[in-house]
Coordinates of C-alpha atoms and ligand atoms in Angstrom, one line a residue:
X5 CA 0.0 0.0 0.0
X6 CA 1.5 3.5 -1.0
X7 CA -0.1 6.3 0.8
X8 CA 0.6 10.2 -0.4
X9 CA 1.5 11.7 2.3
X10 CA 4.0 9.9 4.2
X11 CA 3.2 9.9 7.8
X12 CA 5.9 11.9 10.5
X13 CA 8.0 9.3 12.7
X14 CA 6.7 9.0 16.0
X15 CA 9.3 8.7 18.9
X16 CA 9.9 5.4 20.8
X17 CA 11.5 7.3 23.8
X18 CA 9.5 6.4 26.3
X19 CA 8.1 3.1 25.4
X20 CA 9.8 0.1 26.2
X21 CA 11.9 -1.3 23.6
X22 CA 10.4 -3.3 20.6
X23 CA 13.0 -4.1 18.1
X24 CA 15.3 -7.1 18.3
X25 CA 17.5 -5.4 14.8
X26 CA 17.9 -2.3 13.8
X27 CA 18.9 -0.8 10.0
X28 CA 20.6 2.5 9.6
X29 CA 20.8 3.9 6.5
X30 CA 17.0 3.6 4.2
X31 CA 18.9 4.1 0.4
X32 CA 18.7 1.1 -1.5
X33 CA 20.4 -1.5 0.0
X34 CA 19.6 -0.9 3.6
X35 CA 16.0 -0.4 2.8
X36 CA 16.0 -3.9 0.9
X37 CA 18.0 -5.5 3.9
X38 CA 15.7 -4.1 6.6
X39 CA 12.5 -5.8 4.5
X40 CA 14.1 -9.0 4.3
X41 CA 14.7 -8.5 8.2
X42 CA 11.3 -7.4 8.8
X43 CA 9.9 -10.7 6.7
X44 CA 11.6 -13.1 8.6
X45 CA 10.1 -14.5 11.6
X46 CA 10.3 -13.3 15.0
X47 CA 12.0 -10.2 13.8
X48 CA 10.9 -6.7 14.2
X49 CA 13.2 -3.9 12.8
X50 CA 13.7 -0.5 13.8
X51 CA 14.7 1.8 11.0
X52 CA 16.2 5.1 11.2
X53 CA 17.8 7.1 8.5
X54 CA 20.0 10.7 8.4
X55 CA 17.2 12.3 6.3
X56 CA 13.7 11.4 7.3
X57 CA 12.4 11.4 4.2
X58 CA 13.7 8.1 3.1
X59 CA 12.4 6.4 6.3
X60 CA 8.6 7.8 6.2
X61 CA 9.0 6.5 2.7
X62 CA 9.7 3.2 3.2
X63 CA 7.4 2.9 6.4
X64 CA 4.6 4.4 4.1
X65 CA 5.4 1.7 1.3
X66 CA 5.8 -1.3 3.2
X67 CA 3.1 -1.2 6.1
X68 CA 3.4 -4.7 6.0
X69 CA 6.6 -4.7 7.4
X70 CA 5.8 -3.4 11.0
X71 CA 8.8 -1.4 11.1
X72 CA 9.7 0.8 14.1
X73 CA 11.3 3.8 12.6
X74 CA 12.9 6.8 14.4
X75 CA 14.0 10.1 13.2
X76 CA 16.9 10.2 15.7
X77 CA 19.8 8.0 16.8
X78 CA 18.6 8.0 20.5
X79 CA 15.3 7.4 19.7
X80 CA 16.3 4.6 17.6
X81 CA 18.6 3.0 20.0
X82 CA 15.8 3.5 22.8
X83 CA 13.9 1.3 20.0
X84 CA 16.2 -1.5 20.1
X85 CA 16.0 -4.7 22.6
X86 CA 19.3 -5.3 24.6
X87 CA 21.9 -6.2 23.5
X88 CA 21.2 -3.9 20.5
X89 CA 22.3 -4.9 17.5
X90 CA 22.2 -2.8 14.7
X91 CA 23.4 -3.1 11.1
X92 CA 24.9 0.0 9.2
X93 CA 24.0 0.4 5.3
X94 CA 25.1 4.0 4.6
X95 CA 27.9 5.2 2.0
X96 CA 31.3 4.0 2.7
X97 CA 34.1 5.7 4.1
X98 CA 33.3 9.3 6.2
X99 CA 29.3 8.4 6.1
X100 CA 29.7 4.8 7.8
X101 CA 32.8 6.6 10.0
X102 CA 30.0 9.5 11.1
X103 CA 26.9 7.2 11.6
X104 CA 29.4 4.5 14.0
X105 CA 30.3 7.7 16.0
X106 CA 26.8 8.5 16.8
X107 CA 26.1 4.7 17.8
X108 CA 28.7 4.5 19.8
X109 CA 27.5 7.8 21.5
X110 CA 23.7 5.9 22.2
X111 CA 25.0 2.7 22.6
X112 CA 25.8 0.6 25.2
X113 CA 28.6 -1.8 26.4
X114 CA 27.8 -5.6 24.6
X115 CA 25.8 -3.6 22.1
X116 CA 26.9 -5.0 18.5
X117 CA 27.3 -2.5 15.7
X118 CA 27.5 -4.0 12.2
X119 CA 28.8 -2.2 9.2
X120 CA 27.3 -3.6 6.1
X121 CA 28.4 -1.7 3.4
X122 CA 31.6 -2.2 1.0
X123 CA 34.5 -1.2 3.5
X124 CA 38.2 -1.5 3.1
X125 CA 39.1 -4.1 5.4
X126 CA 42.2 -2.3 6.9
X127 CA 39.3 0.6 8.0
X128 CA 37.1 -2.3 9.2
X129 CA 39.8 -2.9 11.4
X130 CA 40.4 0.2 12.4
X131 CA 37.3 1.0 13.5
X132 CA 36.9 -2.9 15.5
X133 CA 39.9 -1.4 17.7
X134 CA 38.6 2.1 18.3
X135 CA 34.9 0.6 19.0
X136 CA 36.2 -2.6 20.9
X137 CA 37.3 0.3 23.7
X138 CA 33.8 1.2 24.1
X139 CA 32.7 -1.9 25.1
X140 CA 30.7 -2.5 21.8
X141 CA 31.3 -5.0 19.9
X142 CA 32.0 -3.9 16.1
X143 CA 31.2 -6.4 13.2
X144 CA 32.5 -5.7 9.5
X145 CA 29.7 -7.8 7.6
X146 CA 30.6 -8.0 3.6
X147 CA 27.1 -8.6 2.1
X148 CA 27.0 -9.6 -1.8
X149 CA 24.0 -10.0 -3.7
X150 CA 23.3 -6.4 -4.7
X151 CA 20.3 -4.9 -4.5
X152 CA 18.3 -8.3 -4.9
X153 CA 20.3 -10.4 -3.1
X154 CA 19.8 -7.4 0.2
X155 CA 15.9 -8.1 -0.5
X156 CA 15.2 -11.8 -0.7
X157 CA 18.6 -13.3 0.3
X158 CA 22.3 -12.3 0.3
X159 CA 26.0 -14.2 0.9
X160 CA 27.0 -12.8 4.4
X161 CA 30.5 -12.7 5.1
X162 CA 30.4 -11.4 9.1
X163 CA 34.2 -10.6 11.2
X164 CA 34.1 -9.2 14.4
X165 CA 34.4 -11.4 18.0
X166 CA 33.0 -14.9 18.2
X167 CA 30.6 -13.4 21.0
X168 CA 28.9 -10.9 18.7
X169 CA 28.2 -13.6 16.3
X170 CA 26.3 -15.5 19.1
X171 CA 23.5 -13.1 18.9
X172 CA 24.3 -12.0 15.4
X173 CA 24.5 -15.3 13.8
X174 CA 20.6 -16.4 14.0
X175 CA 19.1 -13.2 12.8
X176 CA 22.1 -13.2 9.4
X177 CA 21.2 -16.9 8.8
X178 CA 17.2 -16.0 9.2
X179 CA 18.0 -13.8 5.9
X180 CA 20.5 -15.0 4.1
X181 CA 20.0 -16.9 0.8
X182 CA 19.8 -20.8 1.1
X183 CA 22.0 -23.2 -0.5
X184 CA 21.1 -27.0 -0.8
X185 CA 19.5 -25.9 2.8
X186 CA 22.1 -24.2 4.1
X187 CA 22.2 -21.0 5.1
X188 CA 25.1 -18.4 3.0
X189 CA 26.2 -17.3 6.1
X190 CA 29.4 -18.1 8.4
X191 CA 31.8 -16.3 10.9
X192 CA 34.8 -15.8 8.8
X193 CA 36.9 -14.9 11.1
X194 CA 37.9 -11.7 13.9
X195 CA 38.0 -8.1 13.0
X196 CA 38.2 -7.4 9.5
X197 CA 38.1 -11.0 8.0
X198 CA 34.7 -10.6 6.8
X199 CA 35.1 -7.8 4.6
X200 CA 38.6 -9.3 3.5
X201 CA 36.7 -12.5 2.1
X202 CA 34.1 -9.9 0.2
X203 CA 36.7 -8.5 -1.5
X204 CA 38.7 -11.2 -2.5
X205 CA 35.4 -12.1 -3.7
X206 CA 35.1 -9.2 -5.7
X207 CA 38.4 -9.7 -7.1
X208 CA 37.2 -13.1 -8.2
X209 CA 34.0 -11.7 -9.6
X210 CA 36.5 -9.3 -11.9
X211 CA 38.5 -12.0 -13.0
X212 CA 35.1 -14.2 -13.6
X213 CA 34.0 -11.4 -16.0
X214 CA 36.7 -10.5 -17.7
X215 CA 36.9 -14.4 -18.9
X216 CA 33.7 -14.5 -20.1
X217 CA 34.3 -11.5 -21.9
X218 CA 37.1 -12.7 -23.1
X219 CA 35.6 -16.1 -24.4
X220 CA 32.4 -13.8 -25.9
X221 CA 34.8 -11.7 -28.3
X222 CA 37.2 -14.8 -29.6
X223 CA 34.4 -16.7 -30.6
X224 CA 32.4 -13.8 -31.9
X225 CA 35.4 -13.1 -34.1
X226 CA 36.8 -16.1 -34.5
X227 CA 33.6 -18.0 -35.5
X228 CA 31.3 -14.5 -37.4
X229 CA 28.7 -15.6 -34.7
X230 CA 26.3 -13.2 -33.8
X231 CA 25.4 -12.1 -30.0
X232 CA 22.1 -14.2 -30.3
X233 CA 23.8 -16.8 -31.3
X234 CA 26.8 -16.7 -28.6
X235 CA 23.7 -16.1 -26.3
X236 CA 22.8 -19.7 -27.1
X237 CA 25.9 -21.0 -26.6
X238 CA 26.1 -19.5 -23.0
X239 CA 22.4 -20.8 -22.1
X240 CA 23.8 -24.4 -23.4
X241 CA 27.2 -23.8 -21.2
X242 CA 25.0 -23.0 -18.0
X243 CA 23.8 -27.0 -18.0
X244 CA 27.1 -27.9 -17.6
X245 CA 30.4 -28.0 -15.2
X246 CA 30.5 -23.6 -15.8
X247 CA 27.0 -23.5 -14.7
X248 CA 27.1 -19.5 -12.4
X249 CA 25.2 -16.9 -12.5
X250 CA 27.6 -14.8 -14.8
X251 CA 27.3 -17.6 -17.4
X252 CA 23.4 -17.4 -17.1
X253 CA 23.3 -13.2 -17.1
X254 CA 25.8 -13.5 -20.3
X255 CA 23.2 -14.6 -22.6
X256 CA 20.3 -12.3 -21.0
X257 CA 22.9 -9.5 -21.8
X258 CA 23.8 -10.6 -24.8
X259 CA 20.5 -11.6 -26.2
X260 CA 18.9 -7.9 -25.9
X261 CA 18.4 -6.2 -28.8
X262 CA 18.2 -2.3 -28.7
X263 CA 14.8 -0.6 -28.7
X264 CA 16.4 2.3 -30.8
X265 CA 18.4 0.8 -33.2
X266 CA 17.1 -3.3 -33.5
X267 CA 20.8 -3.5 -33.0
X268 CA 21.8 -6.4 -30.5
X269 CA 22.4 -4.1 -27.1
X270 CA 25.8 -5.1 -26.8
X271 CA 26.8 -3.2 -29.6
X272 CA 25.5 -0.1 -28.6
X273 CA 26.7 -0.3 -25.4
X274 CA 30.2 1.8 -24.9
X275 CA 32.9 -0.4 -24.9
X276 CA 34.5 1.2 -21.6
X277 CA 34.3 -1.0 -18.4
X278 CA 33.8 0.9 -15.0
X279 CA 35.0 0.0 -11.8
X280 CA 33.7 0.8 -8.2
X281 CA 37.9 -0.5 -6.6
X282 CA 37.1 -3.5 -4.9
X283 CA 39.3 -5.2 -7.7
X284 CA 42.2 -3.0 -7.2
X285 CA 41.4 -3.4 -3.7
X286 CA 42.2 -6.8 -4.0
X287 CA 45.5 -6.3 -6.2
X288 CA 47.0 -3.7 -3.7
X289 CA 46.2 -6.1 -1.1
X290 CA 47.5 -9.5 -2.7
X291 CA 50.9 -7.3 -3.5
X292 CA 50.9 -6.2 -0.1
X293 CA 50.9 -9.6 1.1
X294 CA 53.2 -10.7 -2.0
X295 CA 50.4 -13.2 -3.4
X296 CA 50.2 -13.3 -7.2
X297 CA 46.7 -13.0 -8.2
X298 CA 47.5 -11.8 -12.3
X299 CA 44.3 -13.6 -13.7
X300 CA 42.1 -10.6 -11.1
X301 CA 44.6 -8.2 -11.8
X302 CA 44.5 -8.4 -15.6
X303 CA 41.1 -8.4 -15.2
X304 CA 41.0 -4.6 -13.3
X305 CA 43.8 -3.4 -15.9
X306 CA 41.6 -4.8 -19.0
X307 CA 38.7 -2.3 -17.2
X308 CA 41.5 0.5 -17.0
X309 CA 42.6 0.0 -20.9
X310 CA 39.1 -0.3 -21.9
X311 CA 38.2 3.2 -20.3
X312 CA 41.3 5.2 -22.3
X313 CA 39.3 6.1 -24.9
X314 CA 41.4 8.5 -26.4
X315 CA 44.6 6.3 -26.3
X316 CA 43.0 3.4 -28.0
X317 CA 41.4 6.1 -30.4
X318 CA 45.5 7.2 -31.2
X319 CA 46.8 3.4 -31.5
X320 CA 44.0 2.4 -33.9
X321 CA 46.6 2.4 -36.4
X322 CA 49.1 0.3 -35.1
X323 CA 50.5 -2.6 -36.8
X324 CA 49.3 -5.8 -36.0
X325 CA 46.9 -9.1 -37.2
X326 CA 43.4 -7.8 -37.4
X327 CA 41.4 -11.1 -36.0
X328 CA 40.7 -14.7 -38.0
X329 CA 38.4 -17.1 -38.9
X330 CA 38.4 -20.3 -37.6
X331 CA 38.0 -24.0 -40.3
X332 CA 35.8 -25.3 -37.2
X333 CA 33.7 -23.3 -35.2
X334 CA 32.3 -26.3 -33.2
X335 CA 35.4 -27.4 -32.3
X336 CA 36.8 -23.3 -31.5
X337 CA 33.7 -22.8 -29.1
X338 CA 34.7 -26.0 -27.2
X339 CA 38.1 -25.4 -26.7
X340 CA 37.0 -21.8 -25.6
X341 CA 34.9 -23.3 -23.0
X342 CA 37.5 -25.4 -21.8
X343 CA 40.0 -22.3 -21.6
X344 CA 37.3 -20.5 -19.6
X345 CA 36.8 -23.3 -17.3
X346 CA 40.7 -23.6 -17.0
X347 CA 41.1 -20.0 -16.7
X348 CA 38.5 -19.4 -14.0
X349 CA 39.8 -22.3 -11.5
X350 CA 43.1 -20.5 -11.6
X351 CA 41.2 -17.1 -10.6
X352 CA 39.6 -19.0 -7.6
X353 CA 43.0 -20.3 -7.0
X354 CA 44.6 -17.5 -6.7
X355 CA 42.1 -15.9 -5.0
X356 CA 42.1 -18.5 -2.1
X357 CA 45.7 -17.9 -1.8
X358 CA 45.1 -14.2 -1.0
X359 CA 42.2 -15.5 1.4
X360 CA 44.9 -18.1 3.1
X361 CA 48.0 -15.0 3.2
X362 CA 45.6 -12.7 4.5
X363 CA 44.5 -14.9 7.5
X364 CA 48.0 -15.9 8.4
X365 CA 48.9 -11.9 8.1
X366 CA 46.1 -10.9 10.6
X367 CA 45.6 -14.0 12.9
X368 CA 42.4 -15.2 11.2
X369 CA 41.0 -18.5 11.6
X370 CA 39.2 -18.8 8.1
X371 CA 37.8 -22.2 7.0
X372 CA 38.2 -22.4 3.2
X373 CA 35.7 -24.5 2.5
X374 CA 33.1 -23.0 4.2
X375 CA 34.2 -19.5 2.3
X376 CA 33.9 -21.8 -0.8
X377 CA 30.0 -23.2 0.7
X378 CA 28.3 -19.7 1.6
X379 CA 29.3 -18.3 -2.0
X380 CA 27.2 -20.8 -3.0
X381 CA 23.9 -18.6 -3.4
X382 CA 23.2 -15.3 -3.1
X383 CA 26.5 -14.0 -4.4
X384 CA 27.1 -12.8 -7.7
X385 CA 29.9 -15.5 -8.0
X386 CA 27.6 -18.4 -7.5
X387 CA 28.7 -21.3 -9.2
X388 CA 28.1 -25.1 -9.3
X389 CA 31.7 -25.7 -9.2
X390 CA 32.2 -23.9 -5.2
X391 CA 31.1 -27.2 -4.1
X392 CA 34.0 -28.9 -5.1
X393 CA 35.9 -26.5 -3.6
X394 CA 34.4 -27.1 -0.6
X395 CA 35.2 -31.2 -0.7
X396 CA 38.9 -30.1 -1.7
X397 CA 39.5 -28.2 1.5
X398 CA 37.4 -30.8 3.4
X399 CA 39.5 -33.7 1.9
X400 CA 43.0 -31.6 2.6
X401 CA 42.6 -27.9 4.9
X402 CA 46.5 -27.4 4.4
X403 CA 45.6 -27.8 0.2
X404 CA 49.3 -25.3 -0.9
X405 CA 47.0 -24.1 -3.6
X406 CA 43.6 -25.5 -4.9
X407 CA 44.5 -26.4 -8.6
X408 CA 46.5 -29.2 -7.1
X409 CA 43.1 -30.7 -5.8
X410 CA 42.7 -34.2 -7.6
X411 CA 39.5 -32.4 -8.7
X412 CA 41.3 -29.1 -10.2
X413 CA 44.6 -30.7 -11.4
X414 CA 42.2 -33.6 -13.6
X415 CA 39.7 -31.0 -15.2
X416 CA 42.8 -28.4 -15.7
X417 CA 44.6 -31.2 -17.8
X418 CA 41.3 -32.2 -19.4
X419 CA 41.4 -28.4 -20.5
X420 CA 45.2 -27.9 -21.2
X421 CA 45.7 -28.5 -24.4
X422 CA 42.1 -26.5 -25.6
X423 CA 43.5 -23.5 -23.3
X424 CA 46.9 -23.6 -24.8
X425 CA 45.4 -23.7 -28.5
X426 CA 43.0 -20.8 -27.6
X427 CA 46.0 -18.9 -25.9
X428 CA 47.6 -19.4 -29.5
X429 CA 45.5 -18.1 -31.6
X430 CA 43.6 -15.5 -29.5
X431 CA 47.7 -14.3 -30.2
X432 CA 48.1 -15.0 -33.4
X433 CA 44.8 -13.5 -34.7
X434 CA 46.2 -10.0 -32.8
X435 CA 43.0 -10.8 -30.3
X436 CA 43.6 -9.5 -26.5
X437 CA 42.7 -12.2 -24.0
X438 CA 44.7 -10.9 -21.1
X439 CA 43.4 -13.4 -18.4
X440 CA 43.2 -16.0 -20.4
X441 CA 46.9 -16.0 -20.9
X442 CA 48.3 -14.6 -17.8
X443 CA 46.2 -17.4 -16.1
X444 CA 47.8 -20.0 -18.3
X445 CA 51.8 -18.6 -18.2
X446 CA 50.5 -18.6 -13.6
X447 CA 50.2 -22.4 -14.2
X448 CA 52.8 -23.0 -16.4
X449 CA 54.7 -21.0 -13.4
X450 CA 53.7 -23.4 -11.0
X451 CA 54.0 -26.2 -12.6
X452 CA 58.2 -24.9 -13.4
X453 CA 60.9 -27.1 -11.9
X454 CA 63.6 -24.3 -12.8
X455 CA 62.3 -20.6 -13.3
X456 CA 64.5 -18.1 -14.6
X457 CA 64.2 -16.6 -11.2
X458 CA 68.1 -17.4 -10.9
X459 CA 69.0 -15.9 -13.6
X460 CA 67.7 -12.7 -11.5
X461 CA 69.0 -13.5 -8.9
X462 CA 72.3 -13.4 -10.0
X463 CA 71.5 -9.8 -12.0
X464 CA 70.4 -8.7 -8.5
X465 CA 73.9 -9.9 -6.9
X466 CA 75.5 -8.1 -10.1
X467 CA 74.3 -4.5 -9.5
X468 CA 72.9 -4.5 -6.1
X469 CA 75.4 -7.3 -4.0
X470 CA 71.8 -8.3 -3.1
X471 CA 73.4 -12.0 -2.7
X472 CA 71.9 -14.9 -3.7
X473 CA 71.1 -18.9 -2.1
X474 CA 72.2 -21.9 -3.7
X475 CA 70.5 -25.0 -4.8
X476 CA 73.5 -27.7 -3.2
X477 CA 74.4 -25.9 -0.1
X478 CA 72.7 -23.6 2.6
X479 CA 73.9 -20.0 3.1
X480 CA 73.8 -16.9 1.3
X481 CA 76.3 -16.2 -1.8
X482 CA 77.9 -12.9 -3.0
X483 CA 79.6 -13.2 -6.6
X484 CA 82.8 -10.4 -6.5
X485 CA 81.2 -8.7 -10.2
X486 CA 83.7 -5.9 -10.2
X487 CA 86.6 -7.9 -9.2
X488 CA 88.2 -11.5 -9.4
X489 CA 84.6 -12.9 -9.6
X490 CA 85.0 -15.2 -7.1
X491 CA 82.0 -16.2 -4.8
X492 CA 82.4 -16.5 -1.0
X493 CA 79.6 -16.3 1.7
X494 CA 77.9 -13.4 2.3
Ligands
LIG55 P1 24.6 4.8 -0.8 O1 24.2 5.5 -2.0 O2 26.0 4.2 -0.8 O3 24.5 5.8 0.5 C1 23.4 6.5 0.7 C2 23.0 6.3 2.2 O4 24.1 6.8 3.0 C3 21.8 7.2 2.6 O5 21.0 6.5 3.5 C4 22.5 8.4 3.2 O6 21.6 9.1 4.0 C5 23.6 7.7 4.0 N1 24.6 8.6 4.4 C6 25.6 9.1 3.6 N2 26.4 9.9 4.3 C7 25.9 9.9 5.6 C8 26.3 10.5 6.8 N3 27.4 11.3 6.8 N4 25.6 10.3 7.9 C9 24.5 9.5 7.9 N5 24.1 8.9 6.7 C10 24.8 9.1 5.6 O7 23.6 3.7 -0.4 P2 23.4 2.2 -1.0 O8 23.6 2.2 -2.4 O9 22.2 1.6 -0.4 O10 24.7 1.4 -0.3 C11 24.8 1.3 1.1 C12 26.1 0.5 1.3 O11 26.1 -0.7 0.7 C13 27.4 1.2 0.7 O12 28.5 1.0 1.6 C14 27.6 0.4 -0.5 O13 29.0 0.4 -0.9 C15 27.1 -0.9 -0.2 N6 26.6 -1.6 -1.4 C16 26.8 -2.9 -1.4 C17 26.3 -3.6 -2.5 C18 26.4 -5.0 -2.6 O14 26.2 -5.7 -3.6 N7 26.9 -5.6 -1.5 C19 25.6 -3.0 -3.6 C20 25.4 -1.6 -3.4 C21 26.0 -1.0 -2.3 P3 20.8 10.4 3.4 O15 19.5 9.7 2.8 O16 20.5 11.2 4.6 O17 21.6 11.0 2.4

């Protein structure tokens, strides 16, 4: 029911406290989180947001709901139940800093504050330590999903202190999206962990796109097949072992035709990615922490190419093969499949090895495969392949990296020689597959038995005396370059 006038807030100082959640922040994805709060049973939410506009809104739109709103932060923590737990969906950075200020102002000791939105997790640790003085218990809470996923069921990724969770953890699992009957929900770890995991998921999501794309424009150019057509192929991909979300929204995206122009809407969209940072979160984190993560971070500098307009409009006319047609497209569109698959279990991969360096960095318990189990559903990396990520780290926790996995290493080799092919000729034709290949020359890394590593090494000892370890005896090793060029320990 939508009334015109929205009705004023009335104040809950005074009456005894009704609320057992509270949202701040009524813009989209708090106002779709405190509906899926107020639809679950045995919850009732108090609302309050900065302007009071958005909250009459809301309370007019959704009677249904039973919200308690408020038009002030006291009023809306008298609203709340003790402990009072209260979950944050305001703009990042100086908004979520100002609103946790006031909370902590009408809040009490045991209280549980929970930021919801996209932090950095280095601020989601700052503020645990400044708000852990108070008493209150801070939660960084990475929430994926979107806008949809906030109304009828997101991936939760909670930090904060094992004790918050203890009230937290029922009311997150009452909303959270439901895989093979369990809830997307876990306590990844203290502090900051939870908003670590949703950006590494992020990162993955970047990577996960950027192969699709990838496999989109080879076999659009390589095979003449139109968008409908590679639409198809997608919808026929999505029954198998790359059945996700992505694959499924590819061919919605790419089966749209333009109202305007009948043209398919892919080709009258601008050809200029945008970014929000999460994925160069990720990369300036994984350096940080010395992890290689090149399929993700091809995928953020494919955005950043994409976006200089101008320079690609200068370089237009720079030498090069101008794309090819493939003798078999059948065969072409398989072997691209199989260099997607390939290409995306070395962007999990990687990305559980930033999830495993990050945890032994900042003293975080994370269980893999329940990170693996609550992206599941809800996320916008859902995928039928995260449960066998899941048996991987249940089979071995201390897995050195997950394309070793029986699982991983028999479907990678399955792929190999498809993904090498496709590699080839994506370089050949003059095609840009950036994540394809850097994902490819990552395993062909691992797999090494001698890298050329030594061979910088010894350049390193050349102009820096930066020394230098040996592969038949322990120590450290400095080769005299400038003089006799003899070797003695350094
Ligand atoms: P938004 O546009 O990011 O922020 C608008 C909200 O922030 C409004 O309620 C606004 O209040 C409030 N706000 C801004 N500065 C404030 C301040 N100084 N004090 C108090 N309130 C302040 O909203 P959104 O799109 O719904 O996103 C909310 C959070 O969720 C963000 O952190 C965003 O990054 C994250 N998010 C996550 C996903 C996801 O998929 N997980 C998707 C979208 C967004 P007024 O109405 O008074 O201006």
């Amino acid at each position: 029911m939508t009334t015109d006038a929205a009705p004023s807030i009335s104040s809950e100082t005074g009456s005894s406290p009704s609320a057992n959640i509270g949202v701040v922040g009524m813009a989209v994805m708090g106002s779709n989180l405190a509906r899926n709060l107020a639809s679950r049973e045995g919850n009732t939410v108090a609302v309050y947001n900065r302007s009071p506009e958005r909250t009459r809104t809301l309370v007019s739109e959704h009677p249904e709901a039973g919200f308690v709103p408020s038009e002030s932060i006291a009023d809306f923590a008298a609203s709340l139940q003790k402990p009072r737990t209260a979950i944050i969906m305001v703009q990042a950075g100086a908004g979520t800093d100002a609103v946790i200020n006031q909370l902590v102002d009408a809040f009490e000791p045991g209280d549980i504050i929970v930021d919801g939105g996209n932090a950095l997790f280095t601020d989601t640790r700052r503020r645990e330590a400044a708000v852990r003085e108070t008493g209150i218990h801070f939660v960084g809470c990475g929430i994926s999903g979107g806008e949809e996923g906030a109304l009828n069921g997101p991936s939760l990724m909670p930090g904060g202190t094992a004790e918050s969770y203890e009230t937290l953890g029922p009311i997150l699992r009452s909303i959270a999206a439901v895989a093979e009957g369990e809830p997307c929900v876990t306590h990844v770890g203290t502090d900051g962990a939870g908003h670590f995991v949703k950006m590494i998921h992020n990162g993955i999501e970047y990577a996960d796109m950027q192969l699709i794309a990838e496999a989109y424009d080879l076999i659009r150019r390589g095979t003449g097949k139109s968008p409908a057509e590679i639409a198809e192929i997608f919808a026929e991909w999505n029954k198998g072992e790359l059945e996700s979300y992505l694959i499924e929204i590819t061919a919605e995206v790419l089966r749209q035709v333009d109202a305007d122009t009948q043209l398919p809407l892919v080709d009258v969209i601008l050809d200029a990615a945008g970014a929000k940072g999460t994925g160069a979160w990720t990369v300036q984190t994984a350096l940080d922490l010395g992890v290689p993560v090149s399929g993700i971070a091809e995928a953020v500098f494919a955005r950043s190419v994409s976006s200089k307009l101008e320079q690609r409009a200068a370089s237009r006319t720079l030498p090069g093969p101008d794309g090819f047609q493939v003798e078999d497209a059948d065969g072409f569109v398989e072997d691209v499949r199989l260099a997607l698959y390939a290409s995306k279990i070395i962007a999990y991969s990687q990305g559980f090895d930033a999830i495993i360096a990050g945890a032994e960095q900042y003293g975080w318990d994370i269980k893999k495969g329940d990170i693996a189990a609550i992206w599941r559903a809800g996320c916008i990396i859902r995928a039928r392949f995260l449960n066998r990520i899941t048996e991987a780290y249940a089979e071995d926790p201390n897995l050195v990296a997950l394309v070793t996995a029986p699982f991983f290493r028999d479907a990678v080799d399955t792929a190999q020689a498809a993904w090498r092919r496709v590699v080839v000729q994506a370089a050949q034709a003059g095609i840009p597959a950036p994540a394809f290949s850097s994902s490819l020359s990552y395993y062909d890394g691992l797999r090494a038995e001698r890298l050329p590593a030594a061979l910088i090494q010894g350049q390193r000892d050349f102009f820096g005396a930066h020394t230098y370890k040996r592969v038949d005896r322990d120590g450290v090793f400095h080769t005299d370059w400038s003089g006799d060029r003899t070797e003695r320990s350094a």
